[in-house]
XYZ file of N, CA and C in Angstrom:
807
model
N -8.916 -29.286 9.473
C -8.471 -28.257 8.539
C -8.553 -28.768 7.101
N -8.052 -30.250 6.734
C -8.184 -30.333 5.569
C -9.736 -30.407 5.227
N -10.348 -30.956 6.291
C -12.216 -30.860 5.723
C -12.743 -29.812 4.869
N -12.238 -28.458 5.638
C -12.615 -27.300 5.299
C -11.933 -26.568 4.103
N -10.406 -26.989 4.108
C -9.685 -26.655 2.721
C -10.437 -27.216 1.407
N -10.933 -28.310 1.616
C -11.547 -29.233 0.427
C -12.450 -28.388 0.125
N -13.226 -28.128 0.904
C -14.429 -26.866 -0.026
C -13.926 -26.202 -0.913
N -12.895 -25.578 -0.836
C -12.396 -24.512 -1.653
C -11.253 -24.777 -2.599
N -11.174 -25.698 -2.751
C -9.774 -26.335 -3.398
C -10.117 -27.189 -4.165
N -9.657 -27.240 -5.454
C -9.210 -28.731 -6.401
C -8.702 -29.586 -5.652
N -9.043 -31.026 -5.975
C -8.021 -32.037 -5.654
C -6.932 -31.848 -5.916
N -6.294 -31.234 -6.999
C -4.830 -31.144 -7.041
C -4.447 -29.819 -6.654
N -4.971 -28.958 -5.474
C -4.484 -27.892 -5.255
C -4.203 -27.013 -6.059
N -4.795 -27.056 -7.360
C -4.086 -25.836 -8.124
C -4.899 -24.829 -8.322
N -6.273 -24.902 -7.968
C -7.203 -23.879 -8.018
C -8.037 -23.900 -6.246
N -8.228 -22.644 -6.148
C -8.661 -22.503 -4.649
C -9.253 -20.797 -5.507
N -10.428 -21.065 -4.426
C -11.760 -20.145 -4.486
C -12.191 -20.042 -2.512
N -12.761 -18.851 -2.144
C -13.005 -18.776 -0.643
C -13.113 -17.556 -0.272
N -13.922 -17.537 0.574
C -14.360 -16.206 1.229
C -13.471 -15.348 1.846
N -13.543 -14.438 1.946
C -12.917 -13.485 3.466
C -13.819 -12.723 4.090
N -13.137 -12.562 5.500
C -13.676 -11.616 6.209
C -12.720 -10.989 6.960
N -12.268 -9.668 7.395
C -11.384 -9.238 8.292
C -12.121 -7.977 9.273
N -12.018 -7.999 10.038
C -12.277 -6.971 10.990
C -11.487 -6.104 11.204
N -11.564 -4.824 11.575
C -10.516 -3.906 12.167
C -11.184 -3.210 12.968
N -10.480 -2.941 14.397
C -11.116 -2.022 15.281
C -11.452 -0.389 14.814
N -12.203 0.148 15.112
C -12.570 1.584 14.613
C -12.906 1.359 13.260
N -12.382 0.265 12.464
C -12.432 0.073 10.544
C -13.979 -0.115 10.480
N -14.468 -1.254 11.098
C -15.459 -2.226 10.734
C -15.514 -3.438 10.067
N -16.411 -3.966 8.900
C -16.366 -5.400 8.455
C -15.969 -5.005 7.130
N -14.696 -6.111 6.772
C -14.674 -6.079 5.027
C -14.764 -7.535 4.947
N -15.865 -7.701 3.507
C -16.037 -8.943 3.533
C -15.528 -9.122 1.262
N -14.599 -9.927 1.340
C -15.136 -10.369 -0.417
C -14.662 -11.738 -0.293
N -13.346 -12.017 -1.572
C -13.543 -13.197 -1.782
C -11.682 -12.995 -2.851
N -11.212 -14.318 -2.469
C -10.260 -14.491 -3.156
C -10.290 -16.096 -4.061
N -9.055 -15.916 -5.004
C -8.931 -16.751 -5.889
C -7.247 -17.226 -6.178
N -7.418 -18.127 -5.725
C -5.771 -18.438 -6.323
C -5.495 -19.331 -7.235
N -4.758 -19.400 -8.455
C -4.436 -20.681 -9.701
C -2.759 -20.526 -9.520
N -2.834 -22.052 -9.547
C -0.954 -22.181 -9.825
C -0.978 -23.295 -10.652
N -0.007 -22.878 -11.495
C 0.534 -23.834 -12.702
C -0.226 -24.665 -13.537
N -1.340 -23.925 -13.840
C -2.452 -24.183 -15.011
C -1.586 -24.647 -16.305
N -0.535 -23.772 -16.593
C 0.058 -24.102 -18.197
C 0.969 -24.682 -18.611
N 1.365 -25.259 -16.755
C 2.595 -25.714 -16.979
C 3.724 -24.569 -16.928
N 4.242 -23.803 -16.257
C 5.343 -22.482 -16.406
C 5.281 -22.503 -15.087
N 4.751 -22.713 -14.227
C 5.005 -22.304 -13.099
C 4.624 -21.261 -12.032
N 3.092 -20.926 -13.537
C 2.708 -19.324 -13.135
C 1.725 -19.190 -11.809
N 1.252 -17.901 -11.258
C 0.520 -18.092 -9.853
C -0.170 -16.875 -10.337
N -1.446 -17.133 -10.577
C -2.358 -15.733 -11.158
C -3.228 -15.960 -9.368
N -3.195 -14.492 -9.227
C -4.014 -14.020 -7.591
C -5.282 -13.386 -7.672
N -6.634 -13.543 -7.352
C -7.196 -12.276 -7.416
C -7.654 -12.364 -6.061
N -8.125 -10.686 -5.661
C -9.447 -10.636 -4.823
C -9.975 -9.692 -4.338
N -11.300 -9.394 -3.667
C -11.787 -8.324 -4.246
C -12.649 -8.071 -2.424
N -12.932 -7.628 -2.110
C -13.501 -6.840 -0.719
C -13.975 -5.573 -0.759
N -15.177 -5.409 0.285
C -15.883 -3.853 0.603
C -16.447 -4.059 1.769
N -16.661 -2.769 2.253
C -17.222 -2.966 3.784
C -16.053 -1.964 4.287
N -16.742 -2.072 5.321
C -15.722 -1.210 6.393
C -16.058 0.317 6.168
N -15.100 0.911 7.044
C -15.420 2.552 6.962
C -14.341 2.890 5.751
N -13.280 2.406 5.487
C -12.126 2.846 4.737
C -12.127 2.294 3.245
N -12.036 0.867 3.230
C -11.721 0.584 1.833
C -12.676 -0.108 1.065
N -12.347 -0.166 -0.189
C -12.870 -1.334 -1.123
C -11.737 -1.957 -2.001
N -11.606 -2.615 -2.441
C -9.990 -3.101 -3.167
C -10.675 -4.231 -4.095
N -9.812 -4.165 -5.550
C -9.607 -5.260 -6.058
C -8.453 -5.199 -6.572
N -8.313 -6.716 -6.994
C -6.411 -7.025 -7.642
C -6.531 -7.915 -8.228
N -5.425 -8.153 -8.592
C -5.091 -9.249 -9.658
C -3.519 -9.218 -9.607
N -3.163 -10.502 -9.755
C -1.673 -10.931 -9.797
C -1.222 -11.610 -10.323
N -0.116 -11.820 -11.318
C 0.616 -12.597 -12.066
C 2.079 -12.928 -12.354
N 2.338 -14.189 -11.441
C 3.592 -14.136 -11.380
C 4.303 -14.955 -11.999
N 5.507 -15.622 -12.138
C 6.501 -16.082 -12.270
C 8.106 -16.109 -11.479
N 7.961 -17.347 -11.282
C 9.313 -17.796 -10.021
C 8.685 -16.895 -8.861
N 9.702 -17.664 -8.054
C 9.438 -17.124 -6.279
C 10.133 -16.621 -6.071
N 9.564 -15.380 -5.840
C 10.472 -13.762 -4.948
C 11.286 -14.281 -4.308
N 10.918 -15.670 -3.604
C 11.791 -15.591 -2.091
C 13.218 -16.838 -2.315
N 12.981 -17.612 -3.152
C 13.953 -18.538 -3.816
C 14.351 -18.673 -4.560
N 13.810 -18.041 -6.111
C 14.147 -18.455 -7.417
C 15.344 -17.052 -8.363
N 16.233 -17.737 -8.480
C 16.887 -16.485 -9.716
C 16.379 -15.557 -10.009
N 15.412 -15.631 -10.531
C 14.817 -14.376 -11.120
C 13.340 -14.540 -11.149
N 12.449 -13.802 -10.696
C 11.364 -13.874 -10.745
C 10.529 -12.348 -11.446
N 9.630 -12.302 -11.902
C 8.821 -11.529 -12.579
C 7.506 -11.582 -12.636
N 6.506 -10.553 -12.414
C 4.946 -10.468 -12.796
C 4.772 -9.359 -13.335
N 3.202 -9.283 -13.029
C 2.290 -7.723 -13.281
C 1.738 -7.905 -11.622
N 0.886 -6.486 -11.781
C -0.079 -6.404 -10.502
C -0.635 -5.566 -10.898
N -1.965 -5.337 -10.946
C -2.862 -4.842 -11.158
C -4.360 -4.451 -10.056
N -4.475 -2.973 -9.361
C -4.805 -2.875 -8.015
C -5.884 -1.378 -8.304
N -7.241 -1.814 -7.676
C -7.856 -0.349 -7.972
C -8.620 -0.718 -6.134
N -8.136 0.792 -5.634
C -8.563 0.421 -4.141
C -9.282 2.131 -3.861
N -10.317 2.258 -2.820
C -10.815 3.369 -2.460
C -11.046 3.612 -1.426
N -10.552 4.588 -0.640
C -10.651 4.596 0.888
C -11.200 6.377 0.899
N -11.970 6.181 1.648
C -13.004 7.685 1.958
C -12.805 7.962 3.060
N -12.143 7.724 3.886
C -11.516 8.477 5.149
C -10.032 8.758 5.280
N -9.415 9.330 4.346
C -8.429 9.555 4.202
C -7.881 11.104 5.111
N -6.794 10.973 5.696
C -6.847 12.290 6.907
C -5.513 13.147 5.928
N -6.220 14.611 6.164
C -4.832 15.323 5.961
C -5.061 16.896 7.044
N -3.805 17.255 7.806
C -3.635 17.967 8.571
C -3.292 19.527 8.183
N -2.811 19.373 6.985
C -2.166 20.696 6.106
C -0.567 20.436 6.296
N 0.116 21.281 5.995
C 1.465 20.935 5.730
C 2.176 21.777 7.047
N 3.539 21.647 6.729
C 4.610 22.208 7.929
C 4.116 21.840 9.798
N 4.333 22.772 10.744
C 4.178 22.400 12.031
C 3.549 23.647 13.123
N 2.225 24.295 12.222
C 1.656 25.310 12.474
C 1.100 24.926 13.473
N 0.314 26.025 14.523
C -0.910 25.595 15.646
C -1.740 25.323 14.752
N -2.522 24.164 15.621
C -4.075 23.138 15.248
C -4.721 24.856 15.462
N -5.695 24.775 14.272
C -7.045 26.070 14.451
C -8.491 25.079 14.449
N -9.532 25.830 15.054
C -10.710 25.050 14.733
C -11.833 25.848 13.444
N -11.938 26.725 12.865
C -12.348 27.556 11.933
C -11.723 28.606 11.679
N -11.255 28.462 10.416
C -10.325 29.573 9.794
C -11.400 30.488 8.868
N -11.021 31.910 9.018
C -11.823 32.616 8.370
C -12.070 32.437 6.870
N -11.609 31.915 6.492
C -11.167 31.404 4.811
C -10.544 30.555 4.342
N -10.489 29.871 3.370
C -10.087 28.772 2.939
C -8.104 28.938 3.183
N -7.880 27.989 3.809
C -6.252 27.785 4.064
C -5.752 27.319 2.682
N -4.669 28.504 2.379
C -3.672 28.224 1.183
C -2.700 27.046 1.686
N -2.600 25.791 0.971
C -2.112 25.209 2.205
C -0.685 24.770 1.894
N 0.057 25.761 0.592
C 1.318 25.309 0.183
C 2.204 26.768 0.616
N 1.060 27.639 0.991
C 1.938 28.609 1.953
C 1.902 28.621 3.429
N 0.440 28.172 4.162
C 0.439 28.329 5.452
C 0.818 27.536 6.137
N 0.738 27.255 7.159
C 1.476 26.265 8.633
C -0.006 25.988 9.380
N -0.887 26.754 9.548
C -1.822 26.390 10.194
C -2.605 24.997 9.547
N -2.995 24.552 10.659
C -3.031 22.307 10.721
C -5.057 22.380 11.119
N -5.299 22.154 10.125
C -6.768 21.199 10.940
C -7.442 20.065 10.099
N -8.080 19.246 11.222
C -7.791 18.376 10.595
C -9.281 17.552 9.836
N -9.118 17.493 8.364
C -10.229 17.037 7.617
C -9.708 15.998 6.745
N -10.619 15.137 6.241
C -10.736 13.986 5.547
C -11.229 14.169 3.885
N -10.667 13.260 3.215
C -10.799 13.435 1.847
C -11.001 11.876 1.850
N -11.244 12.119 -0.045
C -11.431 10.460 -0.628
C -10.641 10.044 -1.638
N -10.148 9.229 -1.836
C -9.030 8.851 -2.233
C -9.454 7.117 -3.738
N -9.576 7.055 -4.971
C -9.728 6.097 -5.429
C -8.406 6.087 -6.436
N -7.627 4.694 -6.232
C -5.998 5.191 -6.799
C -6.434 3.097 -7.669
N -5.889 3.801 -9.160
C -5.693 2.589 -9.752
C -4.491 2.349 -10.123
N -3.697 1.078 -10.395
C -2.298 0.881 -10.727
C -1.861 -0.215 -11.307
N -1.332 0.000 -12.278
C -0.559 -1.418 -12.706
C 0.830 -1.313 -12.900
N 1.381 -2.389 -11.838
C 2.631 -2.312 -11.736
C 3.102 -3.571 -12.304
N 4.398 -3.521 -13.308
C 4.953 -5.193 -13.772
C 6.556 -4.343 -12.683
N 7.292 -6.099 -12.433
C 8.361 -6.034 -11.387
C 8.857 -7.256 -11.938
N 10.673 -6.989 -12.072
C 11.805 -8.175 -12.334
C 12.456 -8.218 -11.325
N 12.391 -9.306 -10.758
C 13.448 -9.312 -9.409
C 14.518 -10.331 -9.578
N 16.184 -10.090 -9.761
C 17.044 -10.674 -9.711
C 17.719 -11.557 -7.984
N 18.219 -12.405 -7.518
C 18.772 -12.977 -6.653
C 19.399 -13.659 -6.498
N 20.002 -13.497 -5.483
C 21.433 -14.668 -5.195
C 21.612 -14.945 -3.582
N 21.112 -15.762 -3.280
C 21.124 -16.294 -1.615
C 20.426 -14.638 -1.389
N 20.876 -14.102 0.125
C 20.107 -13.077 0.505
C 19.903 -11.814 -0.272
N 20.870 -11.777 -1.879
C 21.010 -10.278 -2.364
C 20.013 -10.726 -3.031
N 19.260 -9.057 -3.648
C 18.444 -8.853 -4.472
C 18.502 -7.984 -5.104
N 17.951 -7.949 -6.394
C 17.310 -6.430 -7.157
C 16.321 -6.579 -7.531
N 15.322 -5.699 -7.159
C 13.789 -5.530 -7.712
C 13.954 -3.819 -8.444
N 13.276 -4.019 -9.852
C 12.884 -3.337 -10.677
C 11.670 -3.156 -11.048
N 11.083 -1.996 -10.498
C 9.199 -1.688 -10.878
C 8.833 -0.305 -11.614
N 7.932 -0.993 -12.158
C 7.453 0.389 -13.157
C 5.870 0.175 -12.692
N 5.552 1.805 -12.946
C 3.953 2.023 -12.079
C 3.104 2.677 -13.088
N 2.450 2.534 -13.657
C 1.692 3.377 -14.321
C 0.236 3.905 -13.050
N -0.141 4.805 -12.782
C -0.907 5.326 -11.760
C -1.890 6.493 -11.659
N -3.072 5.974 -11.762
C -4.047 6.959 -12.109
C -4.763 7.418 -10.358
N -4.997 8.850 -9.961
C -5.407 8.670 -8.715
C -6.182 10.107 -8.976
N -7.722 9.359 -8.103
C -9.004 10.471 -8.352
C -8.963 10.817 -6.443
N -8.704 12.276 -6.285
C -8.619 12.735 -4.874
C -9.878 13.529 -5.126
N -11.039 13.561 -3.870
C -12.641 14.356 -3.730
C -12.473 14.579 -2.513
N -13.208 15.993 -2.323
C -13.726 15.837 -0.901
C -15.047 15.147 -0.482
N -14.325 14.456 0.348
C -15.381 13.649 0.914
C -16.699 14.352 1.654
N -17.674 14.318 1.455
C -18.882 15.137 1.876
C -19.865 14.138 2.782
N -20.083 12.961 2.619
C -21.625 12.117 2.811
C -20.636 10.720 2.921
N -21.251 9.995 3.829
C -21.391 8.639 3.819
C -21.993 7.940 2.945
N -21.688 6.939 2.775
C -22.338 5.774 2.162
C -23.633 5.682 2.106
N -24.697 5.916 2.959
C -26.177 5.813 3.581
C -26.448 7.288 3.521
N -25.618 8.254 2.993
C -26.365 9.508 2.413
C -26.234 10.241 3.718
N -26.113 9.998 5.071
C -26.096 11.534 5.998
C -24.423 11.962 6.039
N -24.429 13.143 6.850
C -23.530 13.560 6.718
C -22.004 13.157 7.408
N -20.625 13.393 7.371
C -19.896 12.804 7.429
C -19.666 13.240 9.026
N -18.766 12.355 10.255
C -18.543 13.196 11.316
C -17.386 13.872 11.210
N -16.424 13.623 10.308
C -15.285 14.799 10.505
C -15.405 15.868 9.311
N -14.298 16.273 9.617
C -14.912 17.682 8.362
C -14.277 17.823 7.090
N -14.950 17.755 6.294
C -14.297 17.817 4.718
C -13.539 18.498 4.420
N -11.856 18.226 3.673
C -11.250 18.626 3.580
C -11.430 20.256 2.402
N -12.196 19.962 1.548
C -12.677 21.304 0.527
C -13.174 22.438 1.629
N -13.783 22.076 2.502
C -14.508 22.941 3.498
C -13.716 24.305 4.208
N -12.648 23.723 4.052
C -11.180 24.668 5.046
C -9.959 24.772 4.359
N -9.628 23.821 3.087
C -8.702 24.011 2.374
C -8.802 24.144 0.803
N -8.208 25.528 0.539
C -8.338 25.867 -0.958
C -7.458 24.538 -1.846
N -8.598 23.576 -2.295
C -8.223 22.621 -2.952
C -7.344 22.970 -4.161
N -7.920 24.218 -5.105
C -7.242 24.146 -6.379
C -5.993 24.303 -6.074
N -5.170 24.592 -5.170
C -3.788 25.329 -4.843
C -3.543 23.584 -4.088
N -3.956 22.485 -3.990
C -3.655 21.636 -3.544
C -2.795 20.812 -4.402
N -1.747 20.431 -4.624
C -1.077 19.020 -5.699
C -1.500 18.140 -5.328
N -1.714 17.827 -6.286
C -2.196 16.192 -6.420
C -3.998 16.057 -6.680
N -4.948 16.885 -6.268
C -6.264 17.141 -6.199
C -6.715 17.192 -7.179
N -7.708 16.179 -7.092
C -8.902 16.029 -8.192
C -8.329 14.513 -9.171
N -8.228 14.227 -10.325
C -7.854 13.098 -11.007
C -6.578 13.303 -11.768
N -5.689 12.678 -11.003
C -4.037 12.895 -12.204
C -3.781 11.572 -12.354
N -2.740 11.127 -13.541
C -2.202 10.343 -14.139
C -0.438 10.236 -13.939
N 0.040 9.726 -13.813
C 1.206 9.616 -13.287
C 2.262 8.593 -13.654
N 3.317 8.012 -13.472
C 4.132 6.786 -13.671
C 5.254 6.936 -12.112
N 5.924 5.923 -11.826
C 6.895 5.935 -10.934
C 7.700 4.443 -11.183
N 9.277 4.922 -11.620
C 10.023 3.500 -11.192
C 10.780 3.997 -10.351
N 11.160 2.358 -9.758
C 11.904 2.229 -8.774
C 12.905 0.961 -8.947
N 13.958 1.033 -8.529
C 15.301 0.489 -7.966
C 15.379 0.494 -6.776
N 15.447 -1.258 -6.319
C 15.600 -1.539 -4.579
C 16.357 -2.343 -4.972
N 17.500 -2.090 -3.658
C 18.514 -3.087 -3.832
C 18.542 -3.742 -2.208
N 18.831 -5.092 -2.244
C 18.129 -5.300 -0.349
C 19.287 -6.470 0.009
N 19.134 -6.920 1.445
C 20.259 -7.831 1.839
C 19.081 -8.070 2.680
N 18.481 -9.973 2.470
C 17.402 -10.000 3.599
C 17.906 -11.320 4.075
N 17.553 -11.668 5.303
C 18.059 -12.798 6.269
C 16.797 -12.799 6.938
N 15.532 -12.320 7.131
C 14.556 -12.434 8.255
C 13.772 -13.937 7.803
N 13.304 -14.790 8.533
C 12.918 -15.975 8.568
C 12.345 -16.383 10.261
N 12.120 -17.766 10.510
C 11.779 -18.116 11.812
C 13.053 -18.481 12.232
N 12.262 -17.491 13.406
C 13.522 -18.107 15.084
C 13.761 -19.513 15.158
N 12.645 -20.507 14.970
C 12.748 -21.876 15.439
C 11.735 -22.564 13.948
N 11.728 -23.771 14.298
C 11.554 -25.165 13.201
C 10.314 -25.178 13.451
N 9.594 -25.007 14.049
C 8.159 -24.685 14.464
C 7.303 -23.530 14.794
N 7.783 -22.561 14.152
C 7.063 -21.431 14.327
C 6.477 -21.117 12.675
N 4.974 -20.475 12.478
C 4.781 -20.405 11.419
C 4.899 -20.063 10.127
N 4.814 -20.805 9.362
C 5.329 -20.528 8.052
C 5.356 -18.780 7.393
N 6.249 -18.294 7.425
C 6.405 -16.872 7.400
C 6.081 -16.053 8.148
N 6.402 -16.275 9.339
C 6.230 -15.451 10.367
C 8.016 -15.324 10.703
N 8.068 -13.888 10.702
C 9.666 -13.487 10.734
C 10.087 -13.634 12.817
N 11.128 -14.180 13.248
C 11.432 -13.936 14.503
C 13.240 -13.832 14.340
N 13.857 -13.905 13.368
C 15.375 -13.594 13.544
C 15.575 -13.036 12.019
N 17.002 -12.877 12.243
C 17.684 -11.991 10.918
C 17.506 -11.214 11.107
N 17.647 -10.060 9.557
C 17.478 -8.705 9.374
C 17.245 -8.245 7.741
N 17.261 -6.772 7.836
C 16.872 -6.600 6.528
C 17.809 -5.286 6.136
N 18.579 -5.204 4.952
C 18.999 -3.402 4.488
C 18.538 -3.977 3.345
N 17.531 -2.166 3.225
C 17.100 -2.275 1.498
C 17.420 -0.456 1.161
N 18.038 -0.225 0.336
C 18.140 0.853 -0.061
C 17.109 0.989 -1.377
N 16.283 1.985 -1.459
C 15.550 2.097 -3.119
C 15.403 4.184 -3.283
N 15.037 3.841 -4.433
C 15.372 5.126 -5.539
C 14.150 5.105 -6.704
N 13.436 6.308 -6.894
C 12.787 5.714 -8.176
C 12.893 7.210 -8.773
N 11.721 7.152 -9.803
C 11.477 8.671 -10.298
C 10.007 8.877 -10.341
N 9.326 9.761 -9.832
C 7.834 10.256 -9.988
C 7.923 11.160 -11.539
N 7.281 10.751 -12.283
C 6.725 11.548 -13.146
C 4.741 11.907 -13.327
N 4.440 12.977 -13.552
C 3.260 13.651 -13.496
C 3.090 13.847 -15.073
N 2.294 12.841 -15.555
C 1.758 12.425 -16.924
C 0.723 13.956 -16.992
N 0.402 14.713 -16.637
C -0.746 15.634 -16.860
C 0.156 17.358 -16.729
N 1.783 17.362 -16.404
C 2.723 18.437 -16.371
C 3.621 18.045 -16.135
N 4.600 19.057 -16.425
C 6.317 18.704 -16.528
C 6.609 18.624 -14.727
N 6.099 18.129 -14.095
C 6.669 17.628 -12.177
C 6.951 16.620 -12.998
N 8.410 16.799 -12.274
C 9.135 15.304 -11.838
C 9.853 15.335 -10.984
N 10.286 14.209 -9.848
C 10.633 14.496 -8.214
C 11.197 13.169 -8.105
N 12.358 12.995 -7.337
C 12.906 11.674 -7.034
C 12.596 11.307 -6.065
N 12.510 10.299 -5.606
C 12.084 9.563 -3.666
C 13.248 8.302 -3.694
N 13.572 8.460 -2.554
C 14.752 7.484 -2.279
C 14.448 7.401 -0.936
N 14.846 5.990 -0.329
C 15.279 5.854 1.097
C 15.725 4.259 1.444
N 15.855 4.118 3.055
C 15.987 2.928 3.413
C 15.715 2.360 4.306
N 15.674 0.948 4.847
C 15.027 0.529 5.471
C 15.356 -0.602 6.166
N 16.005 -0.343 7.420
C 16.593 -1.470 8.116
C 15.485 -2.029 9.096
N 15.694 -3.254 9.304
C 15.241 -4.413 10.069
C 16.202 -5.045 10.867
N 15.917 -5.096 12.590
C 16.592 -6.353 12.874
C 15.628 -6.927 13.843
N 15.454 -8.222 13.945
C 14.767 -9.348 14.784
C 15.379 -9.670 15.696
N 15.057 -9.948 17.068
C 15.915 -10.775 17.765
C 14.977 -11.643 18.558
N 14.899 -12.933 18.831
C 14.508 -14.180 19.296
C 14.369 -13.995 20.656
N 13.205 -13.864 21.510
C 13.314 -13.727 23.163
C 12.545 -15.070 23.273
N 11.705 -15.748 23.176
C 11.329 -16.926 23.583
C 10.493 -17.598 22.033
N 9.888 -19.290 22.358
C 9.751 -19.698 21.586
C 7.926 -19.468 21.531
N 7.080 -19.386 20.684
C 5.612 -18.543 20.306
C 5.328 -18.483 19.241
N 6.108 -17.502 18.531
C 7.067 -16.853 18.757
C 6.773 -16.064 19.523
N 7.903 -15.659 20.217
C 8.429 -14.111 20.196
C 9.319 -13.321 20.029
N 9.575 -12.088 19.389
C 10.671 -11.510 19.007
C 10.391 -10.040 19.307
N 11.986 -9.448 19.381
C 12.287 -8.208 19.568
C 12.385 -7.301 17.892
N 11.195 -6.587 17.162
C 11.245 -6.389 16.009
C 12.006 -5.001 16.409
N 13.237 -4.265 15.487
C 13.853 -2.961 16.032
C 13.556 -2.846 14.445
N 13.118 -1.421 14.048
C 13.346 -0.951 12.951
C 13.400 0.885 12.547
N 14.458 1.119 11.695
C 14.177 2.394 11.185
C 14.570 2.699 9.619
N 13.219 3.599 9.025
C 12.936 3.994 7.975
C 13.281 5.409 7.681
N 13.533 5.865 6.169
C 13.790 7.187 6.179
C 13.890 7.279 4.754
N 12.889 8.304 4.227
C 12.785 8.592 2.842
C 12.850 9.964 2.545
N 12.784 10.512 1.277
C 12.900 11.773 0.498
C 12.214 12.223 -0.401
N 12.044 13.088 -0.709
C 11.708 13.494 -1.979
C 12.490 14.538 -2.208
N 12.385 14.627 -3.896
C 13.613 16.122 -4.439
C 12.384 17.036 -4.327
N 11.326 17.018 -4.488
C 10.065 17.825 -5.485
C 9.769 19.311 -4.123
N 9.475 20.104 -4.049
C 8.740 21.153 -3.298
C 7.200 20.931 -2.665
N 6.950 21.902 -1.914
C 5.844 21.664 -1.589
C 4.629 21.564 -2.504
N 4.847 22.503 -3.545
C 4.037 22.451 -4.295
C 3.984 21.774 -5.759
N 4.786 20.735 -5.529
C 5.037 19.702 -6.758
C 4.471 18.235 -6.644
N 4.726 18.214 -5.120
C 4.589 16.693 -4.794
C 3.030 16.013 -4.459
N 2.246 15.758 -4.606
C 0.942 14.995 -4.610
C 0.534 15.111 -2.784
N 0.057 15.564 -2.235
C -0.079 15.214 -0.711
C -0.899 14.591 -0.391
């Protein structure tokens, strides 16, 4: 292992360069490349990048800049900076109508119930900076989002033939859609959390969770930079682990539950 780390690494570990590759079943191949620097200036800082394409779904790049460790230090703070595009994005229509297979006309889809199901494309850019306060397991994280997101119907593949599922413009009256086409946006948020998850045992891998637990309550505000929508989202999010043998293995139990204030026809779908 260290043979192979040396390719990609400074002698003093502070710069690392290296490939990726990940597979996903039904996804396909994403292949790019990451970059990591720590403590170039002396501060302590950890700038991230990396960048991937391939596959049926995404392309992504990022960038990261931090200060102190989320997971130990008083107070820690960065930016993040993320432009990702996924072209198989599924939407069903809204409420809990019967599935149709051709509707005579384009589905209004902030009045109807009827569900079928087509794919859109999705390219969402963001830069988020985050202050996170701590004390043994308590926390507060504070994020602000600035968020630009271009929604298309997806028509054609990559290689120019046509797509196999069916385009969402095709069956749903887009203009009556929120969120459709290119909007501009912001969102903060307030999470407040109590975390204990770590390893079951002294030998299981370095961040791989098998005991503890987690309560995080958060709250933010959506604002719609392009009209007066604005909509709150709140929820929470418990975790508990429990240890069945050493592997690991663990019993992960969890339940989530969020909100929004906004209507059907306010909120981005």
């Amino acid at each position: 292992v260290s043979v192979v780390t040396g390719w990609f690494t400074t002698e003093d570990k502070k710069i690392a360069i290296f490939p990726t590759a990940l597979v996903e079943t039904g996804f396909g191949l994403n292949v790019g490349a990451r970059a990591q620097f720590k403590d170039l200036f002396g501060a302590g800082e950890r700038i991230g990048l990396r960048a991937g394409t391939g596959g049926e779904f995404k392309t992504v790049a990022e960038a990261k800049v931090s200060l102190g460790d989320k997971k130990s230090s008083p107070v820690a703070g960065g930016i993040r900076a993320r432009y990702e595009k996924r072209n198989r994005d599924r939407f069903y229509g809204y409420g809990n109508g019967d599935v149709i297979e051709a509707p005579g006309t384009l589905i209004d889809p902030t009045t109807s119930d009827d569900a079928i199901g087509t794919v859109y494309e999705l390219a969402t850019s963001r830069i988020a900076p985050y202050l996170k306060a701590r004390s043994g397991d308590f926390s507060v994280t504070a994020t602000a989002n600035l968020i630009r997101d271009r929604v298309s119907s997806a028509e054609m593949t990559a290689d120019g033939n046509l797509i196999r599922e069916r385009p969402i413009g095709s069956f749903y009256d887009t203009a009556l859609l929120p969120g459709f086409g290119t909007r501009d946006s912001t969102y903060s948020e307030l999470e407040v959390a109590w975390d204990t998850r770590g390893q079951a045992h002294k030998y299981d891998a370095q961040g791989m969770r098998g005991s503890g637990g987690l309560i995080s309550a958060f709250g933010g505000l959506h604002d719609n930079l392009d009209d007066d929508v604005r909509f709150f989202r709140g929820g929470i999010d418990l975790q508990g682990y429990i240890p069945l043998t050493r592997g690991p293995r663990a019993l992960e139990l969890r339940a989530y539950a969020e909100a929004v204030s906004g209507s059907r026809d306010e909120v981005p779908f």
